[in-house]
Tab-separated table of C-alpha atoms and ligand atoms in Angstrom:
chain	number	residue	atom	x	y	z
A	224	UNK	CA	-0.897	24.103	-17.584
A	225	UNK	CA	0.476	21.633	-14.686
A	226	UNK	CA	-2.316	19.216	-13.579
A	227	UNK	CA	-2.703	18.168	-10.123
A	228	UNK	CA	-3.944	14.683	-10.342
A	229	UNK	CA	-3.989	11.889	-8.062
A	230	UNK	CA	-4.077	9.614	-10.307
A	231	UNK	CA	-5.386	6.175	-9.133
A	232	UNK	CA	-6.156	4.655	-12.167
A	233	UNK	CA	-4.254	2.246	-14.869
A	234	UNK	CA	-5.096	4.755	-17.722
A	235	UNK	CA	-6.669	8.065	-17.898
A	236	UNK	CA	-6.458	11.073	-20.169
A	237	UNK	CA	-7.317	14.283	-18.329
A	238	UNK	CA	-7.549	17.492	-20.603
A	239	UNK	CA	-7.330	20.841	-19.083
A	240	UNK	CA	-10.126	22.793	-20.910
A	241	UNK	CA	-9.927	26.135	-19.475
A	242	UNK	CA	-8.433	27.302	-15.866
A	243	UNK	CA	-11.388	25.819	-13.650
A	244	UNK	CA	-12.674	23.151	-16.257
A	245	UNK	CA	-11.137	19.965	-16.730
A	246	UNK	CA	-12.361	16.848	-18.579
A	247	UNK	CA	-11.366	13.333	-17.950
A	248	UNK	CA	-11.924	10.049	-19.861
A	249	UNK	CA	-11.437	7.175	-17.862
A	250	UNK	CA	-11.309	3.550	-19.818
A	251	UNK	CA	-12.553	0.379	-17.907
A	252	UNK	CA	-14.438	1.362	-15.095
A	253	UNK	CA	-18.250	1.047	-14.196
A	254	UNK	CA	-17.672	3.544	-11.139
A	255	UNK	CA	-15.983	6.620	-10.755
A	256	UNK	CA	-15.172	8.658	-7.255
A	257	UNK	CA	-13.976	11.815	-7.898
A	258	UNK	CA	-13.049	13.805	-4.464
A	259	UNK	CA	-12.118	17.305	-6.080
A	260	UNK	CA	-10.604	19.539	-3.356
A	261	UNK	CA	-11.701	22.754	-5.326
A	262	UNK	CA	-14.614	21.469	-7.113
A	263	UNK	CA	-17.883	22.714	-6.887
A	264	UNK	CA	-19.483	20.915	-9.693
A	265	UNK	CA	-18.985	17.288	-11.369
A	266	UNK	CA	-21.051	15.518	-13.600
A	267	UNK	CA	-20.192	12.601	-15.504
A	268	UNK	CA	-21.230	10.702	-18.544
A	269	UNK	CA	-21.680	7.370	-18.421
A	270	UNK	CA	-21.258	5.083	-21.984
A	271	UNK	CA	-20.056	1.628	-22.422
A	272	UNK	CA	-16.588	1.292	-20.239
A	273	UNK	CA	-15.773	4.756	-20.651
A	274	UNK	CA	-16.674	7.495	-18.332
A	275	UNK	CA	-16.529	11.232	-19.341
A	276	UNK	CA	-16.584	13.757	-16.717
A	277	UNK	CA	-15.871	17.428	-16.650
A	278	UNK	CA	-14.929	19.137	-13.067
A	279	UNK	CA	-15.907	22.816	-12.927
A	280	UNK	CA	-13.837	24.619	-10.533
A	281	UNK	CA	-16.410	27.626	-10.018
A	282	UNK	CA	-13.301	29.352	-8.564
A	283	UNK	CA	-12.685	31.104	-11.896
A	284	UNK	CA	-9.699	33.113	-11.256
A	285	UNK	CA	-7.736	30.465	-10.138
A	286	UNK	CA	-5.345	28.625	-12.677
A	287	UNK	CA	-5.708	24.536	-11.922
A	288	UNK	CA	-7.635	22.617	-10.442
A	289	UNK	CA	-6.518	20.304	-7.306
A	290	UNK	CA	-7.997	17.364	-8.133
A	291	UNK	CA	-8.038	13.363	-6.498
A	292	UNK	CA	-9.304	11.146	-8.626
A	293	UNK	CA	-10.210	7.298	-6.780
A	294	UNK	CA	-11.622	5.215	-9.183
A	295	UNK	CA	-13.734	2.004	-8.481
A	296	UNK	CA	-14.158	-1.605	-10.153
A	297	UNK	CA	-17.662	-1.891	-9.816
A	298	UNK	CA	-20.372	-4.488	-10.889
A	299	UNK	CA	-20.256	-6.724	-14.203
A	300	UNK	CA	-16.615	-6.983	-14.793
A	301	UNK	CA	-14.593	-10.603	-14.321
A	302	UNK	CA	-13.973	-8.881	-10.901
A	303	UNK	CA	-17.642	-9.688	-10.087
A	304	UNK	CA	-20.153	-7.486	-8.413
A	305	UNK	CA	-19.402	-5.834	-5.045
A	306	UNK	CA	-22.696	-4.657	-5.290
A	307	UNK	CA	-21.577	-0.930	-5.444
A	308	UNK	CA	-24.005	1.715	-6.533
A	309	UNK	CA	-23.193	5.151	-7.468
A	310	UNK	CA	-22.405	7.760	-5.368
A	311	UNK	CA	-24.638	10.546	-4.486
A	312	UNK	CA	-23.923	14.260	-5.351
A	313	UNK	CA	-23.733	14.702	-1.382
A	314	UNK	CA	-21.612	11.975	-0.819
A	315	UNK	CA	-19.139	13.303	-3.120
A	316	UNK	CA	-19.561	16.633	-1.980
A	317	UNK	CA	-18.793	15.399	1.727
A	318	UNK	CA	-15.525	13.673	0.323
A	319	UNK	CA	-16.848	10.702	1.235
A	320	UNK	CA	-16.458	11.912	4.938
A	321	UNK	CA	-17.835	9.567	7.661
A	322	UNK	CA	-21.786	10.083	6.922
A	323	UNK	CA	-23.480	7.603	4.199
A	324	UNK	CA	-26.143	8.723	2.612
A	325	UNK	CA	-28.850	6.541	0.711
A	326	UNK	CA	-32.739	6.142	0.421
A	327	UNK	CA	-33.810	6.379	3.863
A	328	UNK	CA	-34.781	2.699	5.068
A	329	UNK	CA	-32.266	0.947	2.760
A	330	UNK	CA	-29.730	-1.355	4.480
A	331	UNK	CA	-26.377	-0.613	4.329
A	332	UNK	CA	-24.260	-4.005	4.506
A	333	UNK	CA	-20.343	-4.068	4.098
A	334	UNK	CA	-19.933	-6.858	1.211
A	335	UNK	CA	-16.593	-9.051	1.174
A	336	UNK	CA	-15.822	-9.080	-2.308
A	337	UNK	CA	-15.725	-12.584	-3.109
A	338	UNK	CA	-14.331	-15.168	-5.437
A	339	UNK	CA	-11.969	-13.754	-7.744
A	340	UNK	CA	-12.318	-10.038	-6.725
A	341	UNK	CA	-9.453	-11.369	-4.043
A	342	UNK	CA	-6.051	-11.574	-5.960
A	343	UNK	CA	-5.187	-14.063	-7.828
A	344	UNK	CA	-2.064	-13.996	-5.979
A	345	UNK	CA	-3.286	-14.417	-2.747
A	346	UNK	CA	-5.765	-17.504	-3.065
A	347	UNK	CA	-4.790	-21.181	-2.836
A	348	UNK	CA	-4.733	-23.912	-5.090
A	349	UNK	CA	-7.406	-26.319	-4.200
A	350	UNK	CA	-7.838	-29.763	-5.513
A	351	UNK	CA	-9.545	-30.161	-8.996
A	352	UNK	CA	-12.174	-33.093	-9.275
A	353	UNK	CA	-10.934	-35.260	-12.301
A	354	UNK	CA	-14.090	-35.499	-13.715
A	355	UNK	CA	-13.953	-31.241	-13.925
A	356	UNK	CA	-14.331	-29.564	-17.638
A	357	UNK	CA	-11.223	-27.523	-18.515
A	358	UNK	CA	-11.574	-23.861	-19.357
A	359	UNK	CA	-13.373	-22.868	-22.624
A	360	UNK	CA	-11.139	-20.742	-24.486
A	361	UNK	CA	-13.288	-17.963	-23.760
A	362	UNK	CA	-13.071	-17.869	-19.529
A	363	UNK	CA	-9.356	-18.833	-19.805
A	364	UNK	CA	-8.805	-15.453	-22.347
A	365	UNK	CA	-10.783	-13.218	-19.493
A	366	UNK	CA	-9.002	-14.469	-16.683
A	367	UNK	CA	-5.843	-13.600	-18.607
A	368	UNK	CA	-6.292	-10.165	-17.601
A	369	UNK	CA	-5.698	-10.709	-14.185
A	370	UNK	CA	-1.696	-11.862	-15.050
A	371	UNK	CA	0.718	-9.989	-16.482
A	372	UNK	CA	3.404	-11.362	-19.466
A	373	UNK	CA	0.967	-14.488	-20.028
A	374	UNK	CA	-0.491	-15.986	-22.791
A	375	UNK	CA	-2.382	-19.049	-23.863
A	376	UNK	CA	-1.032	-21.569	-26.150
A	377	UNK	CA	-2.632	-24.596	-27.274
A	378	UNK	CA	-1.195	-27.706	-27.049
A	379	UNK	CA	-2.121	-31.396	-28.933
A	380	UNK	CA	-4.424	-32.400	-26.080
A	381	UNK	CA	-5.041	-29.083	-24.338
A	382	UNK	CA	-4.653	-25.409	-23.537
A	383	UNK	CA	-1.287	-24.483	-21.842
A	384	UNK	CA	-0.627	-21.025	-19.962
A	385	UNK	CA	2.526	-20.025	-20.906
A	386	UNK	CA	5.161	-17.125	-19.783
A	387	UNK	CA	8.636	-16.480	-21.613
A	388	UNK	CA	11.391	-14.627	-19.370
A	389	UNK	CA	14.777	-13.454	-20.905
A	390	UNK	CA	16.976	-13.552	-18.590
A	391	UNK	CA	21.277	-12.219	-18.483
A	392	UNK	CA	22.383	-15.275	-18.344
A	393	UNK	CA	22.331	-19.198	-17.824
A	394	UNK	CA	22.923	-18.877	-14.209
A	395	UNK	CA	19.879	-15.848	-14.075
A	396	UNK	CA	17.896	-18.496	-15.611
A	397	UNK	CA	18.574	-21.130	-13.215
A	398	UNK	CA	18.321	-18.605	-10.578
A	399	UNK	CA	14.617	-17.800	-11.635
A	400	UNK	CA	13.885	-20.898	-11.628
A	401	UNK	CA	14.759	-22.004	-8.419
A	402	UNK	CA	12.831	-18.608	-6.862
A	403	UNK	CA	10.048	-20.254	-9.457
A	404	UNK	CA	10.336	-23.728	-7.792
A	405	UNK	CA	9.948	-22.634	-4.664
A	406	UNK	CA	6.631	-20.694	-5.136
A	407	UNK	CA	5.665	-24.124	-7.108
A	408	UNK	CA	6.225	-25.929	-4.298
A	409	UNK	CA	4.649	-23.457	-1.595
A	410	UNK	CA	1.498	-23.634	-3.733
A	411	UNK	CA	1.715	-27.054	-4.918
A	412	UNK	CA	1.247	-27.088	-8.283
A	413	UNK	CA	3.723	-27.055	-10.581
A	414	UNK	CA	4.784	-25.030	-14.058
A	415	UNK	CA	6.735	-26.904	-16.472
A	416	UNK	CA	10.226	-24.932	-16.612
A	417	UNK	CA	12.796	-24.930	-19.572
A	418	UNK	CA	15.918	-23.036	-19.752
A	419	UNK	CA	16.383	-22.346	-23.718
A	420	UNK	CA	19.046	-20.806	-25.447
A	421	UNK	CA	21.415	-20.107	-22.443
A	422	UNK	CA	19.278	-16.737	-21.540
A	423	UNK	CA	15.423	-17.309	-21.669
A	424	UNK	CA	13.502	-19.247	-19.102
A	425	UNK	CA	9.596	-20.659	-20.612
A	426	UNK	CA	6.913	-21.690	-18.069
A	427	UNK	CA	3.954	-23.596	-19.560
A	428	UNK	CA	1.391	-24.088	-16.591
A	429	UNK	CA	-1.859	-26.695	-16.709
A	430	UNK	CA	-3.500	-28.860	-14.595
A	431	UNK	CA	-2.481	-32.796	-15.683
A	432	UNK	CA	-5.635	-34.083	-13.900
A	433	UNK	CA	-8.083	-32.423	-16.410
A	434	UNK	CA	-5.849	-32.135	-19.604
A	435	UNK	CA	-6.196	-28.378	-19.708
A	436	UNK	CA	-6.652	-25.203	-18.133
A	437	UNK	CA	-8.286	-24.652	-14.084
A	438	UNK	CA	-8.623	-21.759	-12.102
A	439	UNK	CA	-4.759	-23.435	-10.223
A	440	UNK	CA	-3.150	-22.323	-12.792
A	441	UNK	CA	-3.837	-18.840	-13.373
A	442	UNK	CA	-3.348	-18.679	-9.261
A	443	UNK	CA	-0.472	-19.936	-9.945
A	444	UNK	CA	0.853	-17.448	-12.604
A	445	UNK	CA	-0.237	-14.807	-10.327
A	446	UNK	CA	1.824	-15.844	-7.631
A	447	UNK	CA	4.893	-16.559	-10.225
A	448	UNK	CA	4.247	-12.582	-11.093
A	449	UNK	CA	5.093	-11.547	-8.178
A	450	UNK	CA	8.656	-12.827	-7.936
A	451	UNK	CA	11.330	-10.283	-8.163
A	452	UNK	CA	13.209	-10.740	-11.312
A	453	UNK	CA	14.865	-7.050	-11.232
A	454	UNK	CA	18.309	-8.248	-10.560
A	455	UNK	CA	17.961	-11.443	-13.501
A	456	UNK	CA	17.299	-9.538	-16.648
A	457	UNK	CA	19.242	-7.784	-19.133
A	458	UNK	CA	20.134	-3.988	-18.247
A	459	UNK	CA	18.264	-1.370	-19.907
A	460	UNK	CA	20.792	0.201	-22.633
A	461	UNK	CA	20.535	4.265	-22.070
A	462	UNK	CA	21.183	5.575	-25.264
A	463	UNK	CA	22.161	9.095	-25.110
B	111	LIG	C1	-0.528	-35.304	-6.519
B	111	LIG	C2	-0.464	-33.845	-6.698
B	111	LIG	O1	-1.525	-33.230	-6.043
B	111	LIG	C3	-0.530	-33.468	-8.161
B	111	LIG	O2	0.566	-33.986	-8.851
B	111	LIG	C4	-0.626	-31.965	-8.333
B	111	LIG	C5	0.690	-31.285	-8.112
B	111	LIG	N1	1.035	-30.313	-9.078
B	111	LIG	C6	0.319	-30.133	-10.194
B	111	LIG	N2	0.702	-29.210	-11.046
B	111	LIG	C7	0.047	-28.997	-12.153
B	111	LIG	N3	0.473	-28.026	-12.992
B	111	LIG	N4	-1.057	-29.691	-12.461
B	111	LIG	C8	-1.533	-30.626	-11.648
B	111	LIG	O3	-2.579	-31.233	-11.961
B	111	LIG	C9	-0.844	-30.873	-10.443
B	111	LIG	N5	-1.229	-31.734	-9.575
């Protein structure tokens, strides 16, 4: 049976149970919005980061369910807390049309998410005290989730971020790291860059002042993510 899902999310299984039911599992997320067009019903399950909720249709003879699925990062993750609460079956029912609902009396405030629920990508490096801790371990491994292709490495005096690129070519790999430089240099603070092996480019990032690992450097690799490296690596082989 064809699905018709939106699907906003990073993963999601949906299963189609029968023509009007469908059942979707949905990893990672404290809060789940689901705006069915057709849906009469939905009910969810809530248990540890998984959510399980089955749409009912109630329009039996039809085949498929149209179905947009908006999933939100809410409360207790590394994104922090926007202070979201669950939606109410009205709300949902409205598709979150222009009326809020809520306990009567309770104040409704618009919350800026704040600290690192902003992207990585977009904050600045700011100036780290000397006398600052680095990262445990620990904070440096959640915050790794919020960059893609790095790792941590440890080094004789410290934790290092680090990112490997292959690249076509010596000149690719000089080419990404000039575009790398100049994002460096924009944010000022700085990876260090080695072209090895004529075709692979290695950034290790940390911040000298405090030996190890700050908040700069993960910025950093988030803003180093978003350079466009299509037209530097290898080709894809199509095998037929
Ligand atoms: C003086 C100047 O602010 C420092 O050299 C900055 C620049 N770039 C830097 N880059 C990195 N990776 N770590 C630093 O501590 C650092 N400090």
């Amino acid at each position: 049976m064809q699905r018709w899902v939106n699907q906003q999310v990073s993963s999601m299984a949906v299963t189609v149970l029968s023509c009007s039911e469908i059942l979707c599992l949905v990893n990672n997320t404290s809060s789940l919005h689901l705006i069915p067009s057709a849906a009469s019903k939905v009910w969810g399950r809530q248990k540890a980061n998984m959510s399980l909720i089955r749409l009912s249709s109630g329009k039996k003879s039809k085949v498929g369910v149209k179905l947009k699925l908006v999933v939100r990062a809410a409360g207790g993750d590394f994104l922090g807390d926007f202070g979201a609460r669950d939606p109410f079956p009205a709300e949902i029912e409205s598709k979150f049309g222009e009326k809020v609902l809520g306990n009567p009396g309770t104040d409704h405030k618009i919350l800026i998410p704040s600290g690192l629920a902003l992207s990585l990508a977009n904050k600045p490096c700011t100036p780290i005290p000397s006398g600052q801790p680095p990262m445990s371990r620990q904070e440096a491994t959640t915050l790794l989730r919020k960059v893609v292709g790095w790792r941590i490495v440890e080094d004789d005096d410290g934790l290092r971020l680090q990112c490997l690129w292959k690249v076509k070519n010596f000149t690719a790999g000089i080419e990404l790291m000039k575009r790398i430089a100049a994002v460096a240099e924009a944010a000022g603070h700085h990876p260090d860059l080695h072209l090895e092996a004529g075709n692979s480019v290695r950034a290790r990032i940390w911040t000298h002042s405090i030996g190890g690992l700050s908040l700069n450097d993960f910025i950093l690799a988030a803003k180093m993510d978003q350079i466009n490296i299509s037209d530097l690596i290898p080709r894809k082989r199509a095998w037929a």
